[in-house]
Coordinates of N, CA and C in Angstrom, one line a residue:
M1 N 13.2 19.5 -26.3 CA 12.3 19.4 -26.4 C 12.3 20.3 -28.2
S2 N 12.0 18.9 -29.1 CA 12.8 19.5 -29.9 C 11.1 19.1 -31.1
G3 N 10.7 19.7 -31.9 CA 9.7 19.9 -33.1 C 8.5 20.2 -31.6
G4 N 8.7 20.6 -30.8 CA 8.1 20.9 -30.0 C 6.4 19.3 -29.5
R5 N 7.2 18.1 -29.6 CA 6.9 17.3 -28.8 C 6.9 17.3 -27.2
M6 N 5.9 16.9 -27.3 CA 6.1 16.5 -25.5 C 7.3 15.4 -24.9
T7 N 8.0 16.1 -24.0 CA 9.1 14.9 -23.4 C 8.5 13.9 -22.4
T8 N 8.3 12.9 -22.2 CA 7.6 12.2 -21.3 C 9.0 12.3 -20.1
Y9 N 8.7 12.3 -19.2 CA 10.2 11.7 -17.7 C 9.2 11.2 -17.2
L10 N 10.3 10.1 -16.7 CA 9.6 8.7 -16.0 C 10.1 8.2 -14.6
I11 N 9.9 8.2 -13.4 CA 10.5 8.6 -12.1 C 10.8 7.3 -11.2
I12 N 11.3 6.4 -11.6 CA 11.4 5.7 -10.6 C 11.9 5.7 -9.2
G13 N 10.8 5.6 -8.0 CA 11.3 6.0 -6.9 C 9.7 7.1 -6.5
G14 N 9.3 7.1 -5.4 CA 8.5 8.6 -4.6 C 8.8 8.8 -3.7
V15 N 10.1 8.6 -2.9 CA 9.9 9.0 -2.0 C 10.9 10.8 -1.8
A16 N 11.6 11.2 -1.0 CA 12.2 12.6 -0.8 C 12.6 12.7 -2.5
G17 N 13.4 11.9 -2.7 CA 14.6 12.6 -3.9 C 13.6 12.4 -5.4
G18 N 12.6 11.6 -5.3 CA 11.6 11.5 -7.1 C 10.7 12.3 -6.5
A19 N 10.2 12.2 -5.4 CA 9.0 13.3 -5.8 C 9.6 14.5 -6.0
S20 N 10.9 15.2 -5.5 CA 10.9 16.3 -5.6 C 11.2 16.4 -6.8
A21 N 12.5 15.3 -7.4 CA 12.6 15.8 -9.0 C 11.4 15.8 -9.8
A22 N 10.8 15.5 -9.6 CA 9.4 15.1 -10.1 C 8.6 16.8 -10.5
T23 N 8.7 17.5 -8.9 CA 8.3 18.9 -9.1 C 9.0 19.9 -9.4
R24 N 10.5 19.4 -9.2 CA 11.4 20.6 -10.2 C 11.2 20.6 -11.6
L25 N 11.0 19.2 -12.1 CA 11.1 19.1 -13.4 C 9.6 19.9 -13.7
R26 N 8.2 20.0 -13.4 CA 7.2 20.2 -13.4 C 7.6 22.2 -13.7
R27 N 7.7 22.2 -12.6 CA 8.5 23.8 -13.0 C 9.4 24.3 -14.1
N28 N 10.2 23.0 -14.5 CA 10.8 23.8 -15.0 C 10.3 23.4 -16.7
D29 N 9.4 22.4 -16.8 CA 8.7 22.1 -17.8 C 7.3 22.3 -17.9
E30 N 6.8 22.6 -17.6 CA 5.2 23.2 -17.7 C 4.6 22.1 -18.5
R31 N 5.2 21.7 -20.3 CA 4.1 21.0 -21.2 C 4.7 19.5 -20.6
A32 N 5.6 18.9 -20.1 CA 5.8 17.5 -19.8 C 4.6 16.7 -19.3
K33 N 5.6 15.6 -19.8 CA 4.7 14.7 -19.3 C 5.3 14.0 -18.2
I34 N 5.1 13.8 -16.7 CA 6.1 13.5 -16.0 C 4.9 12.1 -14.5
V35 N 6.0 11.0 -15.1 CA 4.6 10.3 -14.4 C 6.3 9.5 -13.5
L36 N 5.4 9.1 -12.5 CA 6.4 9.0 -11.0 C 5.5 7.7 -10.3
V37 N 6.9 6.4 -10.4 CA 6.1 5.8 -9.8 C 6.7 4.9 -8.6
E38 N 5.8 4.2 -7.8 CA 6.3 4.0 -6.0 C 5.8 2.9 -5.8
R39 N 6.8 1.6 -5.6 CA 6.3 0.0 -5.3 C 5.1 0.8 -4.0
D40 N 5.6 1.4 -3.0 CA 4.9 1.3 -2.0 C 3.9 2.1 -2.0
P41 N 2.5 2.3 -0.5 CA 1.9 3.2 -1.1 C 1.7 4.2 -1.0
D42 N 3.4 4.9 -0.2 CA 3.3 6.5 0.0 C 4.5 6.4 -0.1
I43 N 4.4 8.2 -0.4 CA 5.7 9.0 -1.5 C 5.5 9.9 -0.4
S44 N 6.5 10.8 -0.7 CA 7.1 11.4 -0.4 C 7.5 12.1 1.1
Y45 N 7.8 11.3 1.9 CA 8.0 11.3 3.5 C 9.5 11.3 3.9
A46 N 9.1 11.9 4.7 CA 10.5 12.8 5.4 C 11.1 11.1 6.3
N47 N 11.6 10.2 5.6 CA 12.1 8.9 5.8 C 13.6 8.8 7.1
C48 N 14.1 10.2 7.1 CA 14.4 10.3 8.7 C 14.4 10.5 9.3
G49 N 12.5 10.9 9.3 CA 11.9 10.7 10.8 C 11.5 9.7 10.9
L50 N 11.5 8.4 10.6 CA 10.9 7.0 10.9 C 11.4 6.8 12.4
P51 N 12.6 6.9 13.0 CA 12.7 6.8 14.6 C 11.8 7.3 15.3
Y52 N 12.1 8.5 15.1 CA 11.3 9.6 15.9 C 9.8 9.3 16.0
Y53 N 9.3 8.9 14.9 CA 7.8 8.6 15.0 C 7.5 7.1 15.8
L54 N 8.7 6.1 15.4 CA 8.8 4.6 16.7 C 9.0 5.4 18.0
G55 N 9.7 6.6 18.4 CA 10.1 6.6 19.5 C 8.9 7.4 20.4
G56 N 8.0 8.1 19.4 CA 7.2 9.0 20.4 C 7.3 9.8 20.7
I57 N 8.8 10.6 20.0 CA 9.3 11.8 19.3 C 8.0 12.9 18.2
I58 N 7.9 12.3 17.7 CA 6.2 13.0 16.0 C 5.5 11.9 16.7
S59 N 4.2 12.6 17.1 CA 3.3 11.3 17.5 C 2.5 11.1 16.4
E60 N 2.9 11.1 15.6 CA 1.5 11.6 14.7 C 2.1 11.5 13.0
R61 N 2.0 9.9 12.3 CA 2.3 9.3 11.4 C 2.2 10.1 10.2
E62 N 1.2 10.9 10.4 CA 0.8 11.9 9.2 C 1.7 12.8 9.0
R63 N 2.5 13.3 10.0 CA 3.2 14.4 10.1 C 5.1 14.1 9.6
L64 N 4.7 13.4 9.0 CA 6.2 12.0 8.1 C 5.9 12.4 7.0
T65 N 4.3 12.5 6.3 CA 4.5 12.7 4.7 C 4.7 14.5 4.5
I66 N 5.3 14.6 3.5 CA 5.2 16.4 2.9 C 3.7 16.6 1.8
T67 N 3.4 14.9 0.9 CA 2.6 15.3 0.2 C 2.2 14.1 -0.2
T68 N 1.1 14.1 -0.8 CA 0.6 13.2 -1.1 C 0.1 12.9 -3.0
P69 N -0.1 11.2 -3.1 CA -0.6 11.4 -5.2 C -1.2 12.4 -5.6
E70 N -3.1 12.3 -4.1 CA -3.4 13.2 -5.2 C -3.5 14.5 -5.7
L71 N -2.5 15.6 -3.7 CA -2.3 16.5 -4.3 C -0.9 16.9 -5.4
L72 N -0.1 15.7 -6.1 CA 0.8 15.8 -6.6 C 0.0 15.6 -7.7
R73 N -0.9 15.3 -8.4 CA -1.8 15.1 -9.3 C -2.5 16.2 -9.9
L74 N -2.9 16.9 -8.4 CA -3.5 18.0 -8.6 C -3.1 19.6 -9.1
R75 N -1.9 18.9 -8.1 CA -0.8 20.5 -8.1 C -0.1 20.7 -8.9
F76 N 0.2 19.7 -9.2 CA 1.4 19.8 -10.2 C 1.2 19.0 -11.7
N77 N 0.4 18.4 -11.7 CA -0.3 17.5 -13.0 C 0.7 16.1 -13.4
I78 N 1.1 15.9 -12.1 CA 1.9 14.5 -11.6 C 1.5 13.8 -12.3
D79 N 1.6 12.3 -13.2 CA 0.7 10.8 -12.8 C 1.4 10.4 -11.7
V80 N 1.3 10.5 -11.0 CA 1.3 9.1 -9.5 C 1.0 7.8 -9.8
R81 N 2.0 7.3 -9.6 CA 1.0 5.5 -9.5 C 2.1 4.3 -8.5
V82 N 1.3 5.0 -7.4 CA 1.7 4.1 -6.5 C 1.5 2.8 -6.1
N83 N 1.8 1.9 -5.6 CA 2.4 0.5 -5.4 C 2.1 -0.2 -6.8
T84 N 3.3 0.5 -7.6 CA 3.8 0.4 -8.9 C 5.3 -0.4 -8.5
E85 N 5.2 -1.2 -9.2 CA 6.9 -2.0 -9.4 C 7.4 -1.9 -10.1
A86 N 8.8 -1.5 -10.8 CA 9.6 -2.0 -11.9 C 10.3 -2.8 -12.6
L87 N 9.8 -3.5 -13.2 CA 10.9 -4.5 -13.2 C 12.0 -5.0 -14.0
A88 N 12.0 -3.9 -15.2 CA 12.8 -4.5 -16.0 C 12.8 -3.1 -16.9
I89 N 14.1 -2.8 -17.2 CA 13.5 -1.6 -17.9 C 14.8 -1.6 -19.8
N90 N 14.5 -1.4 -20.8 CA 14.6 -1.3 -21.7 C 14.9 0.2 -22.1
A91 N 16.8 -0.2 -21.9 CA 17.1 1.8 -22.3 C 17.3 1.6 -23.8
K92 N 17.5 0.5 -24.4 CA 17.8 0.8 -26.4 C 16.2 1.0 -26.3
A93 N 14.8 0.3 -26.7 CA 13.1 0.9 -27.2 C 12.8 1.8 -26.0
K94 N 14.0 2.5 -24.5 CA 13.2 3.3 -23.4 C 11.6 3.0 -22.8
K95 N 11.5 1.8 -22.7 CA 10.5 1.4 -22.0 C 10.5 0.9 -20.6
V96 N 9.5 1.1 -19.3 CA 10.3 0.5 -18.5 C 9.1 -0.6 -18.2
R97 N 9.1 -1.6 -17.9 CA 8.3 -2.6 -17.3 C 7.5 -2.8 -16.2
L98 N 6.1 -2.0 -16.2 CA 5.9 -2.0 -14.7 C 4.5 -2.8 -14.3
K99 N 4.8 -3.3 -13.5 CA 3.5 -4.0 -12.7 C 3.4 -3.6 -11.7
D100 N 1.5 -2.9 -11.5 CA 0.6 -2.5 -10.3 C 0.4 -4.2 -9.4
T101 N 1.0 -3.8 -8.2 CA 1.4 -4.7 -7.3 C -0.6 -5.4 -7.1
A102 N -1.5 -4.7 -7.2 CA -2.8 -4.6 -6.4 C -3.4 -5.2 -7.2
T103 N -3.4 -5.7 -8.5 CA -4.1 -6.1 -9.5 C -2.8 -7.6 -10.4
G104 N -1.7 -7.6 -10.1 CA -0.8 -7.9 -10.9 C -0.5 -7.7 -12.6
K105 N -1.3 -6.4 -13.2 CA -1.0 -6.0 -14.1 C 0.4 -5.6 -14.3
E106 N 1.2 -6.1 -15.9 CA 2.6 -5.9 -15.8 C 1.8 -5.0 -17.4
Y107 N 2.3 -4.1 -17.3 CA 2.6 -3.0 -18.5 C 3.8 -2.4 -19.5
D108 N 4.2 -1.8 -20.2 CA 5.3 -1.2 -21.0 C 5.0 0.3 -20.8
Q109 N 5.8 1.3 -19.7 CA 5.6 2.5 -20.0 C 7.0 3.2 -20.9
P110 N 7.1 3.8 -21.8 CA 7.2 4.4 -22.8 C 8.4 5.7 -22.0
Y111 N 9.3 5.8 -22.4 CA 9.7 7.2 -21.1 C 10.4 7.4 -22.5
D112 N 11.3 9.0 -22.4 CA 12.0 10.2 -23.4 C 13.2 10.0 -22.1
R113 N 13.4 10.4 -21.1 CA 13.9 10.7 -19.7 C 14.0 10.0 -18.4
L114 N 15.0 9.1 -18.5 CA 14.5 8.1 -17.1 C 15.2 8.4 -15.7
L115 N 14.7 8.6 -15.0 CA 15.7 8.8 -13.5 C 15.1 7.5 -12.5
L116 N 16.1 6.9 -11.8 CA 16.6 5.8 -11.0 C 16.2 6.8 -9.4
A117 N 15.6 6.8 -8.9 CA 15.3 7.6 -7.8 C 14.8 6.7 -6.3
T118 N 15.8 5.3 -6.7 CA 15.2 3.9 -5.6 C 16.0 4.6 -3.9
G119 N 16.8 5.4 -4.0 CA 17.0 5.0 -2.2 C 17.9 3.6 -2.5
S120 N 18.7 3.5 -1.5 CA 19.4 2.4 0.0 C 18.6 1.0 -0.4
T121 N 19.5 0.4 -0.1 CA 18.3 -1.1 0.4 C 18.9 -1.2 1.7
S122 N 17.9 -2.0 2.5 CA 18.6 -1.6 4.1 C 19.3 -3.3 3.9
F123 N 20.5 -3.0 4.7 CA 21.1 -4.3 5.0 C 21.1 -4.9 6.6
L124 N 21.0 -6.0 6.6 CA 21.2 -6.8 7.8 C 22.8 -7.2 8.0
P125 N 23.3 -7.0 8.6 CA 24.5 -7.6 9.2 C 24.9 -9.3 9.8
P126 N 25.6 -9.8 8.9 CA 25.7 -11.0 9.2 C 26.0 -11.8 10.6
I127 N 25.0 -11.5 11.3 CA 25.8 -11.7 13.1 C 24.8 -13.1 12.9
P128 N 24.9 -13.3 14.0 CA 24.2 -14.4 15.0 C 22.9 -14.2 15.2
G129 N 21.5 -14.6 14.9 CA 20.3 -14.0 15.5 C 19.1 -12.8 14.1
A130 N 20.0 -12.5 13.7 CA 19.8 -11.6 12.9 C 18.1 -11.8 12.1
D131 N 17.9 -13.2 11.8 CA 17.1 -13.5 10.8 C 15.9 -14.1 11.8
Q132 N 15.8 -14.3 13.3 CA 15.7 -14.1 14.4 C 13.6 -13.1 14.1
P133 N 12.5 -13.8 15.0 CA 11.3 -12.6 14.6 C 11.4 -11.7 15.8
G134 N 11.3 -10.3 15.4 CA 11.3 -9.0 16.2 C 12.9 -8.1 15.6
V135 N 13.6 -9.1 14.3 CA 14.4 -8.3 13.9 C 14.3 -8.1 12.8
F136 N 14.1 -6.5 12.9 CA 13.6 -5.7 11.9 C 14.7 -4.5 10.8
T137 N 14.7 -3.8 9.7 CA 14.7 -3.0 9.0 C 14.2 -2.0 8.6
L138 N 14.4 -1.0 9.1 CA 13.8 0.7 8.8 C 14.3 1.3 7.5
K139 N 13.2 1.7 6.5 CA 13.5 2.4 5.8 C 11.9 3.1 4.7
T140 N 10.6 2.6 5.2 CA 10.0 3.0 5.1 C 8.3 2.9 5.2
L141 N 7.1 3.8 5.8 CA 6.4 3.5 6.4 C 6.3 2.2 6.9
K142 N 5.6 1.5 6.1 CA 5.2 0.3 5.7 C 6.4 -0.8 7.0
D143 N 7.4 -0.2 7.3 CA 8.6 -0.8 7.7 C 8.2 -0.6 10.0
A144 N 8.2 0.7 9.7 CA 7.2 1.4 10.3 C 6.5 0.9 11.7
D145 N 5.3 0.6 10.8 CA 3.6 0.2 11.4 C 4.5 -1.6 11.5
T146 N 4.6 -1.4 10.4 CA 5.5 -3.1 11.5 C 5.8 -3.6 12.7
I147 N 7.1 -2.6 12.8 CA 8.1 -2.3 13.6 C 7.1 -2.1 14.9
A148 N 6.0 -0.7 15.0 CA 4.9 -0.6 16.2 C 4.4 -1.7 16.1
A149 N 3.3 -2.6 15.1 CA 2.5 -3.5 15.9 C 3.5 -5.0 16.0
Y150 N 5.1 -5.2 16.0 CA 5.7 -5.8 16.9 C 4.8 -5.1 18.3
Y151 N 6.3 -4.4 18.3 CA 6.1 -3.4 19.5 C 4.8 -3.9 20.4
N152 N 3.9 -3.2 20.2 CA 2.1 -3.1 20.7 C 1.6 -4.3 20.8
Q153 N 2.5 -5.4 20.1 CA 1.7 -6.8 20.6 C 2.8 -7.6 20.9
H154 N 4.1 -7.6 21.3 CA 5.2 -8.1 22.2 C 5.9 -7.2 23.6
H155 N 6.1 -6.3 23.8 CA 6.0 -5.0 24.1 C 7.6 -5.7 24.7
P156 N 8.6 -5.2 24.0 CA 10.0 -6.2 24.6 C 10.4 -5.1 25.6
G157 N 11.0 -5.7 26.4 CA 12.3 -4.6 27.0 C 12.8 -3.8 26.9
S158 N 13.2 -4.3 26.0 CA 14.5 -3.1 25.4 C 14.4 -3.4 24.2
V159 N 15.1 -2.2 22.8 CA 15.2 -2.1 21.3 C 16.5 -1.7 21.4
V160 N 17.7 -2.5 20.3 CA 18.6 -2.1 19.8 C 18.0 -1.7 18.4
I161 N 18.9 -0.7 18.4 CA 19.3 -0.1 17.2 C 20.6 0.2 16.4
I162 N 21.0 -0.9 15.4 CA 22.0 -0.8 14.2 C 22.2 0.4 13.2
G163 N 23.0 0.6 14.2 CA 23.4 2.0 12.2 C 22.9 3.2 12.9

């Protein structure tokens, strides 16, 4: 921080890594502006617990959630924007083009420091049938909800997990 100017941190990705980084930044710099954007409606959840939730070992979806956008706002003064997608990074201008997926509104968010915490991309192996109904990838709470709804509607006799 130079000349007393407040540093703006922009974190793209609000699950485990992004939310942890945001709270660590707050502990290290009380004056910083911290903006956390997440494409999905949920942040800071234990995605490694998703199979246990689907398998009934973790019975309540809420037990996967570590914190909420509201708690990060109130307790850590972090500007949390869920349902917000990062469309483009202009590193030279230090701006990221964001889109509010609920309204479709696009805008530029300036930053001093940028952290990409987007995680991985699900991979479907190139095998016959991978594009059929009833084949899913599991990365997010939304994915778990989709799988659970399919299972409850169709009651498949068995489930195969790859990976």
